[in-house]
Coordinates of C-alpha atoms and ligand atoms in Angstrom, one line a residue:
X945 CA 105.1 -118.7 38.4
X946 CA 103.1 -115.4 38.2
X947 CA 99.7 -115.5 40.3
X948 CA 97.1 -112.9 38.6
X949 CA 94.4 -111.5 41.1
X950 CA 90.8 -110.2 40.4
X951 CA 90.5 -106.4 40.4
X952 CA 87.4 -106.1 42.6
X953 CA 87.2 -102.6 44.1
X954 CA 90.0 -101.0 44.1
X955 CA 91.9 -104.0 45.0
X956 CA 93.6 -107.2 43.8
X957 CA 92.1 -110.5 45.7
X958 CA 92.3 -114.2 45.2
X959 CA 88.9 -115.5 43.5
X960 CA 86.6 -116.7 46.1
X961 CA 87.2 -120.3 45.3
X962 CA 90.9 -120.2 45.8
X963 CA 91.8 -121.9 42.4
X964 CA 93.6 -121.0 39.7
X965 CA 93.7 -121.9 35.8
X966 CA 96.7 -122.5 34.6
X967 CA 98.1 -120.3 31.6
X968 CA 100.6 -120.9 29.0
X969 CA 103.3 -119.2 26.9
X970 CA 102.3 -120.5 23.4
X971 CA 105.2 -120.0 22.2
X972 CA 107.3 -122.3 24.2
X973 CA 104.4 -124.6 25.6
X974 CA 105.1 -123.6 29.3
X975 CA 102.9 -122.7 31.9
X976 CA 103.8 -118.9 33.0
X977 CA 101.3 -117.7 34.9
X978 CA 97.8 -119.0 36.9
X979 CA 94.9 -117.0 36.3
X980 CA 92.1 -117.1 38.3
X981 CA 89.3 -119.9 38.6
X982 CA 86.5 -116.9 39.5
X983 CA 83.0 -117.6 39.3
X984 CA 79.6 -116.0 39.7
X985 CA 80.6 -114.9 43.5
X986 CA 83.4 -113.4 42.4
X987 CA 81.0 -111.4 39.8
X988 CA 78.5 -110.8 42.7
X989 CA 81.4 -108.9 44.6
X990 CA 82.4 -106.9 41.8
X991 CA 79.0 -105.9 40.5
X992 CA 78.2 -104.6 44.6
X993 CA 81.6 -102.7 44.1
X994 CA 80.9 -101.1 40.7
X995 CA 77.1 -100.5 41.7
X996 CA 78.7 -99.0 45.1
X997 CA 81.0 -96.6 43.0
X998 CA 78.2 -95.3 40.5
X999 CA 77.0 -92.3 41.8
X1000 CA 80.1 -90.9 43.1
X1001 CA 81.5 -91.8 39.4
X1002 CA 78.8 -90.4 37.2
X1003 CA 78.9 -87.3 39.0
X1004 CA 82.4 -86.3 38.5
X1005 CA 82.7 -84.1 35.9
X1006 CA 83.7 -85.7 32.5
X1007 CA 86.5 -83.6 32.6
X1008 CA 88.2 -85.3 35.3
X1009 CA 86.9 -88.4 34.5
X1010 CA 88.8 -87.8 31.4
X1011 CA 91.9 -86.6 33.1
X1012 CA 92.1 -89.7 35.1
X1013 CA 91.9 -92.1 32.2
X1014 CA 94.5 -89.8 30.8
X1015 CA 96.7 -90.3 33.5
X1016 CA 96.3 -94.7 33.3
X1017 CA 97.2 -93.7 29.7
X1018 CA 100.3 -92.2 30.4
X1019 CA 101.5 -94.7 33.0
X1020 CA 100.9 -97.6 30.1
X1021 CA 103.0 -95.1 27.8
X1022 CA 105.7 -95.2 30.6
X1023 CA 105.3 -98.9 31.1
X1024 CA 105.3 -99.9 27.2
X1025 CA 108.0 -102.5 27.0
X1026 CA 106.8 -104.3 30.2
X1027 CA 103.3 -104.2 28.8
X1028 CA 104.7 -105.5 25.1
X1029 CA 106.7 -108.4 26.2
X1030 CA 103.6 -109.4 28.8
X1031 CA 101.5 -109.4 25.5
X1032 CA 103.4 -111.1 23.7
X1033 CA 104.4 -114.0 26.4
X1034 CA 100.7 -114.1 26.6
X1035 CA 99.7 -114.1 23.3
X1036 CA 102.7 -115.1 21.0
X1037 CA 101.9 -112.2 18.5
X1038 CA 105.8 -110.6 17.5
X1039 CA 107.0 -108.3 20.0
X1040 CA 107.6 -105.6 17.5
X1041 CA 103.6 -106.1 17.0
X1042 CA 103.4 -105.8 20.9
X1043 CA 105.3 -102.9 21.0
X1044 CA 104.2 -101.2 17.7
X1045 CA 100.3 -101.9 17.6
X1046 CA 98.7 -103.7 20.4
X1047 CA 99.7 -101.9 23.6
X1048 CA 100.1 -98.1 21.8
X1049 CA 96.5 -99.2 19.8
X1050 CA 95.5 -100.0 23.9
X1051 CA 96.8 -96.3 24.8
X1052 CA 95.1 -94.3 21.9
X1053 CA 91.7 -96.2 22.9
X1054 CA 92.0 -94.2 26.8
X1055 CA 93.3 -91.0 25.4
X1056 CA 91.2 -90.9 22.7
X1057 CA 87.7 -91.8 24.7
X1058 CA 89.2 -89.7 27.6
X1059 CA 89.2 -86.5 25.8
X1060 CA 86.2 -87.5 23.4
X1061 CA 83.9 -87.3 26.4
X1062 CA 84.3 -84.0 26.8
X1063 CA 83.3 -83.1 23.8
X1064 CA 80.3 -85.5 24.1
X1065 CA 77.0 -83.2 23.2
X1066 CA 73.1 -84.2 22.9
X1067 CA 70.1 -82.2 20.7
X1068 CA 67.7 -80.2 21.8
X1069 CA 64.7 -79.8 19.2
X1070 CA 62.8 -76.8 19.6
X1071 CA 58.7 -76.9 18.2
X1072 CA 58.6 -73.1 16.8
X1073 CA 57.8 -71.2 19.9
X1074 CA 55.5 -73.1 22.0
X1075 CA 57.6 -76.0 23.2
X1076 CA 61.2 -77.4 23.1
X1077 CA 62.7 -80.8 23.2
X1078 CA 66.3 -81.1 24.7
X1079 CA 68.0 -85.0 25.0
X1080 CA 69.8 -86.2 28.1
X1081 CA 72.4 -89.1 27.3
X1082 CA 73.1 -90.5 30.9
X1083 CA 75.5 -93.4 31.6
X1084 CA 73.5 -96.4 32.1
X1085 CA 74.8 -97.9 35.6
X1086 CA 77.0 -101.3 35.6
X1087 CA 77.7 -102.9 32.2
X1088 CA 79.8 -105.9 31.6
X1089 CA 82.8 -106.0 28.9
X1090 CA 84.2 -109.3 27.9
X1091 CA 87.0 -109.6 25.9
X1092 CA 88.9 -111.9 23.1
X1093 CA 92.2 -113.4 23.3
X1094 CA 93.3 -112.1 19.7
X1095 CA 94.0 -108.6 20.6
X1096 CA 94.0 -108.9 24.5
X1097 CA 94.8 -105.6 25.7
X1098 CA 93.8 -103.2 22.9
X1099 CA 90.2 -104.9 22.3
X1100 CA 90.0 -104.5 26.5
X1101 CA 90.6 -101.0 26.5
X1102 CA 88.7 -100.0 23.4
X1103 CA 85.6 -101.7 25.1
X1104 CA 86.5 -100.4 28.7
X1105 CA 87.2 -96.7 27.7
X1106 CA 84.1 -95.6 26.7
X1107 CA 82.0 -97.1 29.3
X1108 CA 84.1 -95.4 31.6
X1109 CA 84.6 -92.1 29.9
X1110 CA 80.3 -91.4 30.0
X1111 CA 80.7 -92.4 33.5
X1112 CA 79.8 -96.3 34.2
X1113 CA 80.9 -98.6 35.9
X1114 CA 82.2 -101.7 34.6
X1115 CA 82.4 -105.2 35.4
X1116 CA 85.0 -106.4 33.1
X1117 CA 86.0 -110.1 32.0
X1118 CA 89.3 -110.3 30.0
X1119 CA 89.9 -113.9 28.1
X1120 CA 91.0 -116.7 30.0
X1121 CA 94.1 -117.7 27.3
X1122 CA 95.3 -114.2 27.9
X1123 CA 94.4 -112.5 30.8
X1124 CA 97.6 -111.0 31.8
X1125 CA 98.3 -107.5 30.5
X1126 CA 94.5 -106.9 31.9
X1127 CA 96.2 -108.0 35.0
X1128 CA 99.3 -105.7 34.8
X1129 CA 96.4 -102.9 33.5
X1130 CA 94.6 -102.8 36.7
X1131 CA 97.6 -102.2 38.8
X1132 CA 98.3 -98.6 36.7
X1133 CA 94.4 -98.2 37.1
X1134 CA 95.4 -98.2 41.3
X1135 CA 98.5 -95.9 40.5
X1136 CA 96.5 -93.8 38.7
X1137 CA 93.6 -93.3 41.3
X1138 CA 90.8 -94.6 39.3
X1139 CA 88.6 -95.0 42.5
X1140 CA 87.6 -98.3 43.8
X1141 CA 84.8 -100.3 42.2
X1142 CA 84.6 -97.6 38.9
X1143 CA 86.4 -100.9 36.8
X1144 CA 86.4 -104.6 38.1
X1145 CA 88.3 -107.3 36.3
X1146 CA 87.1 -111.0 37.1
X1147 CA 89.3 -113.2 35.5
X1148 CA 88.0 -117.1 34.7
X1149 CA 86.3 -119.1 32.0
X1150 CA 83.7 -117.9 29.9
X1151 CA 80.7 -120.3 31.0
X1152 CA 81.5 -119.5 34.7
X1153 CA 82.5 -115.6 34.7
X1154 CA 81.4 -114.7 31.5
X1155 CA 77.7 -116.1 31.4
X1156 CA 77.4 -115.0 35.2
X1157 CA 78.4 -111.1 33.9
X1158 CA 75.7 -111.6 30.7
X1159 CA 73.0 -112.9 33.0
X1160 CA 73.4 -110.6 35.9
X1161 CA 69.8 -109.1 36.4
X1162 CA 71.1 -105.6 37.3
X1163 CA 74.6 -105.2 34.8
X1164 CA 72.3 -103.4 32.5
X1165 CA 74.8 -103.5 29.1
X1166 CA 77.2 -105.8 27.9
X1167 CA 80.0 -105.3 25.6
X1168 CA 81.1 -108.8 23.4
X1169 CA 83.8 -109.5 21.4
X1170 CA 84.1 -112.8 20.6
X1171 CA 83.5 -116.2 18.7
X1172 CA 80.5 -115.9 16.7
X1173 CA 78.3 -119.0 18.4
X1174 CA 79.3 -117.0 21.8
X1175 CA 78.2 -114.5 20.6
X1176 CA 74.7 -115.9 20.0
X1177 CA 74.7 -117.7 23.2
X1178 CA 75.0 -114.2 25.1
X1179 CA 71.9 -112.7 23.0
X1180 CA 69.8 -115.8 24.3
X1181 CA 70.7 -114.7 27.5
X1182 CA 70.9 -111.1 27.5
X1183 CA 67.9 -110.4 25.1
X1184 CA 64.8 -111.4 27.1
X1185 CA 66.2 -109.3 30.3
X1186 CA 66.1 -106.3 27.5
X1187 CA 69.9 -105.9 28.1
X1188 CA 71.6 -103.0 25.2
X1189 CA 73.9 -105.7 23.1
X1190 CA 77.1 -104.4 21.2
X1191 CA 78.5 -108.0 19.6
X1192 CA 81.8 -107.3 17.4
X1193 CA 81.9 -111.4 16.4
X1194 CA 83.6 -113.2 13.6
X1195 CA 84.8 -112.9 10.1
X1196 CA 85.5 -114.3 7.0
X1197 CA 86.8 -111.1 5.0
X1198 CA 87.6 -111.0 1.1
X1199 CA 90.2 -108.9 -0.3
X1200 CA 89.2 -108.3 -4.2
X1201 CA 92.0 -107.2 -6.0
X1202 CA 91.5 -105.8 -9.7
X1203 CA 94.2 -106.1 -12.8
X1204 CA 94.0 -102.3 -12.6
X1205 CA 95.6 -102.0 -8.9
X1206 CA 98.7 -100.2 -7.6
X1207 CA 100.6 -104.0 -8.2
X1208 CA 102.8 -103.2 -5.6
X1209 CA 101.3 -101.5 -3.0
X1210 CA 98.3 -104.1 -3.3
X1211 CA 100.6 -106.9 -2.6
X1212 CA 102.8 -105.4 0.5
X1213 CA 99.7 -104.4 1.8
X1214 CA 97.9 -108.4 1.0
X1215 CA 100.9 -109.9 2.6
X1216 CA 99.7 -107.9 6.2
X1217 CA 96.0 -107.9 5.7
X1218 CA 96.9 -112.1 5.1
X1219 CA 99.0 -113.1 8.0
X1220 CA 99.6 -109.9 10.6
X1221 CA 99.1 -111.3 14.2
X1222 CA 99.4 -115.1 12.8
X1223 CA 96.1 -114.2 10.9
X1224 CA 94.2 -114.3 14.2
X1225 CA 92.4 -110.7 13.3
X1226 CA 88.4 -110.6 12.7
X1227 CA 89.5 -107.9 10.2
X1228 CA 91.9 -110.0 8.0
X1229 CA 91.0 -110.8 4.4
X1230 CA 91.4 -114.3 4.5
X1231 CA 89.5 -114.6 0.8
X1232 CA 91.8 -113.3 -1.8
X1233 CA 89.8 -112.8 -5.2
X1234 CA 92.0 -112.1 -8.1
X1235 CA 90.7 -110.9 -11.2
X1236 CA 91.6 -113.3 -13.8
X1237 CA 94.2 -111.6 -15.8
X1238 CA 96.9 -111.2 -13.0
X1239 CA 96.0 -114.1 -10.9
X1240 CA 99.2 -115.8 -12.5
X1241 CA 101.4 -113.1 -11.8
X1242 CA 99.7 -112.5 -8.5
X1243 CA 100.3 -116.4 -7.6
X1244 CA 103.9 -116.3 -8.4
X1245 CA 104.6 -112.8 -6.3
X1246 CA 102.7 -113.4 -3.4
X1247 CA 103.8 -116.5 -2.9
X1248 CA 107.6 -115.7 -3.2
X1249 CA 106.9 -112.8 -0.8
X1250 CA 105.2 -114.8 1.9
X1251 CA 107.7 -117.2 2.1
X1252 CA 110.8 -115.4 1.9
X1253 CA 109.8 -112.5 4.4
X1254 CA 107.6 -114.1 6.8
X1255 CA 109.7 -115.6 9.3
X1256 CA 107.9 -118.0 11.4
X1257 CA 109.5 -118.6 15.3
X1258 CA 110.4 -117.0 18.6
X1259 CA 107.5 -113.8 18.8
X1260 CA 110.4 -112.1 21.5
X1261 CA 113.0 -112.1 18.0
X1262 CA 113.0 -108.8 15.9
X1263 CA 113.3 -111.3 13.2
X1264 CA 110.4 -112.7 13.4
X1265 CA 107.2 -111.7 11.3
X1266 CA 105.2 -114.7 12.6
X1267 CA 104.6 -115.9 16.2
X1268 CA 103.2 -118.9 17.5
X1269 CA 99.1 -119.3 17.6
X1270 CA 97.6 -118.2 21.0
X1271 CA 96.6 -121.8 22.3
X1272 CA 97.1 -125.7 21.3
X1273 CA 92.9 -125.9 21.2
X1274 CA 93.5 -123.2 18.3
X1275 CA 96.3 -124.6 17.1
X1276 CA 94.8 -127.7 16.2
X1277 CA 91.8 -126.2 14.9
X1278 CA 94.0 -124.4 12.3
X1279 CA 95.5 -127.3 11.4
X1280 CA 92.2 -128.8 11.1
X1281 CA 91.2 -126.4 8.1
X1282 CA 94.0 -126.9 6.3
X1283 CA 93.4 -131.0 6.2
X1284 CA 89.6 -129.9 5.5
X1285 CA 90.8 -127.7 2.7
X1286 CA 93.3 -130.5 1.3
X1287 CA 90.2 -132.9 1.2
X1288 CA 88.0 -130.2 0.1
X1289 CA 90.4 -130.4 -3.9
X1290 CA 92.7 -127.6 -2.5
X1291 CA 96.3 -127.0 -3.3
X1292 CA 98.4 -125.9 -1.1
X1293 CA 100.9 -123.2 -2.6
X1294 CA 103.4 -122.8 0.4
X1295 CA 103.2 -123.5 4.3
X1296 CA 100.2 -125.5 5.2
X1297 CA 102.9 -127.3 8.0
X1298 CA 104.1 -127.0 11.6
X1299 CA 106.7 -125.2 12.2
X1300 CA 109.1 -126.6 14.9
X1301 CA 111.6 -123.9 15.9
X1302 CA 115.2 -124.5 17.5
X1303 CA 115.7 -124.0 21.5
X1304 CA 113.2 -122.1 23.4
X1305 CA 110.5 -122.6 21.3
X1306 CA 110.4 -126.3 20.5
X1307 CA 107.5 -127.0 22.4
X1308 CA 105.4 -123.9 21.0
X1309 CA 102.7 -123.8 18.7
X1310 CA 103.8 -122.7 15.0
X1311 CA 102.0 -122.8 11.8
X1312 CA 103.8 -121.4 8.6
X1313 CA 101.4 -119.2 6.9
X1314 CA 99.6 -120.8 4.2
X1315 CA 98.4 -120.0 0.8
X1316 CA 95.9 -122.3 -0.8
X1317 CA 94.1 -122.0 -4.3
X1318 CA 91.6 -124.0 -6.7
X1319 CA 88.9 -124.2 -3.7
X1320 CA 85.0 -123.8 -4.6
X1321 CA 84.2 -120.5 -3.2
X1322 CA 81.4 -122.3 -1.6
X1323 CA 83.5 -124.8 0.0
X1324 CA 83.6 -125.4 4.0
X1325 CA 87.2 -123.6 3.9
X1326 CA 85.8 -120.5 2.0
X1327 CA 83.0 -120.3 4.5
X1328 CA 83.8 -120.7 7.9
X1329 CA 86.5 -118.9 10.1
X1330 CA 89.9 -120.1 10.4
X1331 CA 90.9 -117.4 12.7
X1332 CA 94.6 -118.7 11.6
X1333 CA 97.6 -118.0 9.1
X1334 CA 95.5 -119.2 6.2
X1335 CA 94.0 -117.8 3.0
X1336 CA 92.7 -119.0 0.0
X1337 CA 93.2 -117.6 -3.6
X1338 CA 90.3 -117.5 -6.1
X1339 CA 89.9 -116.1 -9.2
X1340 CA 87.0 -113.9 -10.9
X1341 CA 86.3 -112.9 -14.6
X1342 CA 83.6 -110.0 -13.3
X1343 CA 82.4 -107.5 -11.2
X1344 CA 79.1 -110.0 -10.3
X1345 CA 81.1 -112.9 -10.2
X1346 CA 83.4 -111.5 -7.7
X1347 CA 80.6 -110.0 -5.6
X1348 CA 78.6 -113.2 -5.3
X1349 CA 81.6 -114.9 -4.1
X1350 CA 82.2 -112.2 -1.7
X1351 CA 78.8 -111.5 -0.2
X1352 CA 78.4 -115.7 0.0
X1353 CA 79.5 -116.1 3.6
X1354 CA 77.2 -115.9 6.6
X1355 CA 79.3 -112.7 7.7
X1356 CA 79.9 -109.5 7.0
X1357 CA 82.6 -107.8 8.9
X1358 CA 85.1 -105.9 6.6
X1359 CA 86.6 -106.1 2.9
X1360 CA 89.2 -104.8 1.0
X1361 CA 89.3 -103.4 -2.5
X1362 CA 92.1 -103.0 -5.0
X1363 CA 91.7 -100.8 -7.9
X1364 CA 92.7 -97.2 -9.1
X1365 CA 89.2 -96.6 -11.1
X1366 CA 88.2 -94.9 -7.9
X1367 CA 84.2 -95.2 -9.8
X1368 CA 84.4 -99.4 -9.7
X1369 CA 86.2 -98.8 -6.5
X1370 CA 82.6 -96.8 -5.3
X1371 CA 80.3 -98.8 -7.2
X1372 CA 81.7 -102.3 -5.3
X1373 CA 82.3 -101.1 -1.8
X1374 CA 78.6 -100.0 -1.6
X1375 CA 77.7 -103.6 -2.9
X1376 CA 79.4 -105.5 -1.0
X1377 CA 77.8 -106.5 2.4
X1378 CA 80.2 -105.5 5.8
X1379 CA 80.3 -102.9 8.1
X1380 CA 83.7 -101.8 7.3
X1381 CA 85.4 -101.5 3.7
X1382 CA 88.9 -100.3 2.7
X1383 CA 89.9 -99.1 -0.7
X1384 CA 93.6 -98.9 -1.4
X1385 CA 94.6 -99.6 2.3
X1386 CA 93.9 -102.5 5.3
X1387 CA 93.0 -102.0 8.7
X1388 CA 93.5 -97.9 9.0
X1389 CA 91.9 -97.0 11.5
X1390 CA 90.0 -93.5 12.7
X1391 CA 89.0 -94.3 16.0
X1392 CA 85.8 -91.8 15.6
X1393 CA 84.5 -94.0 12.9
X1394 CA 81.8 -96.6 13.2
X1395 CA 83.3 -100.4 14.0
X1396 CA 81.4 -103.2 13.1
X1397 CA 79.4 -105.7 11.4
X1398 CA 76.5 -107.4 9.7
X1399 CA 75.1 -110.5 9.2
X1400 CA 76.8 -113.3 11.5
X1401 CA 79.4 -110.5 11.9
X1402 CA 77.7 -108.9 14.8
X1403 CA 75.3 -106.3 16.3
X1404 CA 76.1 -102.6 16.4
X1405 CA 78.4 -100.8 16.5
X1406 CA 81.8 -99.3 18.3
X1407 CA 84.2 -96.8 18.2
X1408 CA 83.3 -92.9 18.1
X1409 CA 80.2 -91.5 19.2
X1410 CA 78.4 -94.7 18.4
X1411 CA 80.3 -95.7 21.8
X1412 CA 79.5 -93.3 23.7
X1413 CA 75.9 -93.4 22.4
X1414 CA 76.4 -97.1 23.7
X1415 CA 77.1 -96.7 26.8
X1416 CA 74.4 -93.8 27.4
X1417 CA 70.9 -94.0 28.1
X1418 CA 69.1 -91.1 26.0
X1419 CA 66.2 -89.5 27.5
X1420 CA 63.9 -86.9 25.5
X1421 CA 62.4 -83.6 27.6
X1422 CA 59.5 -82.1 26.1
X1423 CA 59.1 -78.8 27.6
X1424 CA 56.0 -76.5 27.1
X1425 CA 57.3 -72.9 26.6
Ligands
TXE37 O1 86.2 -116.9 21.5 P1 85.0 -116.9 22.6 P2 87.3 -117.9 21.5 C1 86.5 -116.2 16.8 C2 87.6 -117.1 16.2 C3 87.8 -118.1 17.3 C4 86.4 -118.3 17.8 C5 86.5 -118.8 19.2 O2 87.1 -117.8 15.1 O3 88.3 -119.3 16.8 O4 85.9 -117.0 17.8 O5 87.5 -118.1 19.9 C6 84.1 -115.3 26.8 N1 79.2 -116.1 28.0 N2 87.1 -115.0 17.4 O6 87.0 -119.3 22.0 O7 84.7 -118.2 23.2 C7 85.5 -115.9 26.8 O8 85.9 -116.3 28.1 C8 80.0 -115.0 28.2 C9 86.8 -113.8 16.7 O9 88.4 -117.2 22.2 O10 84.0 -116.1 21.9 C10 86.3 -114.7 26.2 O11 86.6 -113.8 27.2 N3 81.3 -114.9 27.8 C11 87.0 -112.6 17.7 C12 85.4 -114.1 25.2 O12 84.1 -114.6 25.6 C13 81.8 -116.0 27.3 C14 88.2 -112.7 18.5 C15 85.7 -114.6 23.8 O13 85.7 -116.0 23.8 C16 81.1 -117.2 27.1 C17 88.3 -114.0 19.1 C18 79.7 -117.2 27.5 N4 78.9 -118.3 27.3 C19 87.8 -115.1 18.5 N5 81.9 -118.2 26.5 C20 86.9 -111.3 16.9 N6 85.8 -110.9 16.4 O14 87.9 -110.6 16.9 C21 83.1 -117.6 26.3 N7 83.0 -116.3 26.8

């Protein structure tokens, strides 16, 4: 049994309360690992640590702030295999995925807000020649960043980096369901001499850790990614203290693919924008719209495609394409929409079943990925997030059509669009409401570019300058010449 300890200054303790949460391998069933039962003590200590740590922290020259996070990323470089098969014990996402996207997406996120920070500027704003304006961007003080379970280190980092690249300190709360690589993360951040209290991981339940992180009178920011009614639970707590909000929530993206696409590249691409980490990606399309005239052939290919290459079982197997879903709460919910979509008039194409693996993995939690079609697009199932290995086909006649379907959902995260009449292709990303739209592609990423949503979808942005705009206080100075 692995015991995981809170990072609270530069150190890794027991919570105060002494108990522990167990946490399972979801893809055999098994307990692995105990995760701390912290609580808003445990919080107290670790916001008197970072608070402690602030001034000797925002004082050090970006550059060597920078050079520090550069050196944790090179000791998770170093550490990559260790890191991938933690993640994917944790999380039940393929190793290859592990060791292809998660942890080198979770070393990109250091580097890349690392080096950024140097290069971080403000305006000055000079009134002809009797007074100039010039703009301080400070770091704020303590801010708190909680975490998902979907993408458990690479989310982590990518909120973590650039509150510690413009010099905060952070009070940080991974998820319960997968709280180990953040774990494993702050023993490089020891290695790598990040100095005590500059990051503080406090590992526990949302309600306990989580709400005492958001409610904190003096942790000044707070960074969510989450569940959408979390997400709104936070606001009602953090707005009326006047806290800065960044919310990346949930999605419920469609994918609108035109007779006049790339056929092929469209559906390679469909198959990963459908089902990559199990489906459970705020960023997959989980609402395929087909124009009319191929949906047929569309059917027939994507179909055969999904169920000959995506092999469902053990995540630690090359093999494998699909792993098991991160928790049995989650697993049931999936399962849950795909009864819902049954009794909603849907037909279900191929999986919509458990998948019960040979030998290790007999107790684990597998769904096959699941294709359903002739659902009302304003149906429970074509509304709400699954969060799972589940999409539903529809198809459209027009461009209206299509984009009333699309816009219908309470969110507005990301979409896809297939075409190669790059004027349509224009023309219906600007209509269609989300923060994030790919033409042609899925889910490739330029880390300086804005990241996030509307609607139900969330509140502000990430990634980029709008980060480290984030996590900085900006100050105007009106000088009389
Ligand atoms: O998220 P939660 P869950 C969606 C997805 C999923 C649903 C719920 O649909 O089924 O959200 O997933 C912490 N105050 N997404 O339950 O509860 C919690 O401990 C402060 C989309 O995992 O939002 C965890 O660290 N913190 C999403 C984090 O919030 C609280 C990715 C997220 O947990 C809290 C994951 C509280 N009151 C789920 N309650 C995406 N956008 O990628 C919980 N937490």
């Amino acid at each position: 049994m692995i015991t995981l300890q809170n990072y609270i200054n530069g150190e890794l303790i027991a919570p105060v309360s002494g108990a522990y949460l167990s946490n399972t391998n979801p893809a055999t069933g098994e307990v692995f690992s105990e995760c701390p039962d912290s609580d808003e003590r445990d919080v107290d200590l670790a916001y008197v640590a970072a608070e402690n740590a602030f001034e000797q922290w925002s004082n050090t020259p970006a550059e060597k702030r920078g050079r520090i996070m550069l050196k944790i990323s090179e000791l998770l470089e170093r550490d990559l295999q260790l890191f991938a098969e933690a993640e994917t014990t944790d999380q039940g996402k393929p190793l290859w995925l592990s060791k292809n996207g998660e942890i080198p997406r979770a070393i990109s996120n250091i580097r890349f807000f690392g080096t950024a920070i140097e290069h971080f500027s403000s305006e000055a704003h000079p009134m002809g020649n009797h007074a100039i304006n010039y703009t301080l961007r400070s770091p704020i003080g303590v801010v708190g960043c909680i975490s998902p379970w979907n993408l458990p280190l690479y989310l982590f980092t990518w909120k973590i980096a650039p509150a510690l690249a413009t010099g905060n300190c952070v009070v940080a709360k991974p998820s319960e369901i997968t709280p180990y690589t953040a774990y494993l993360f702050s023993k490089i951040c020891i290695e790598a001499g990040l100095p005590p209290g500059v990051l503080n991981i406090v590992h526990g339940l949302g309600h306990k850790v989580g709400s005492a992180i958001t409610s904190h009178p003096s942790i000044k920011a707070i960074s969510f990614t989450g569940g959408t009614k979390t997400g709104a639970e936070i606001a009602k707590v953090a707005a009326p203290m006047f806290k800065k909000l960044s919310l990346e929530l949930g999605g419920k993206n469609p994918n609108i693919i035109f007779a006049d696409c790339d056929f092929e590249a469209m559906l390679a691409e469909t198959v990963r924008s459908s089902f990559l980490n199990q489906g459970e990606i705020c960023l997959c399309g989980s609402r395929i719209f087909i124009e009319r005239s191929i949906y047929d052939k569309f059917k027939s290919a994507f179909v055969e495609k999904v169920k000959t290459e995506l092999v469902v079982g053990d995540p630690m197997n090359p093999k494998t394409k699909t792993g098991a879903i991160v928790s049995k709460a989650h697993f049931e919910k999936v399962l849950s929409y795909i009864e819902l979509a049954k009794q909603e008039g849907g037909t279900v194409l191929c999986g919509g079943e458990v998948v019960k693996p040979d030998g290790v993995c007999a107790n684990g939690w597998f769904i096959a990925p699941t294709i359903i079609e002739g659902l009302p697009y304003t149906c429970r199932t074509n509304q709400e997030e699954i969060f799972g290995p589940v999409v539903t086909l529809s198809p459209f006649d027009t461009e209206e059509e299509v984009l009333k379907m699309a816009n219908s959902t309470e969110y507005g995260l990301a979409a896809t669009i297939w075409t190669q009449d790059v004027t349509k292709a224009h023309r219906v990303a600007q209509l269609v409401k989300s923060g994030i739209v790919w033409i042609n592609c899925w889910l490739l990423r330029d880390l300086r570019t804005p990241f996030g949503g509307v609607k139900s979808s969330g509140v502000g942005r990430e990634g980029g300058l709008e980060a480290l705009r984030f996590f900085t206080e900006a100050k105007n100075i009106c000088v009389k010449l």
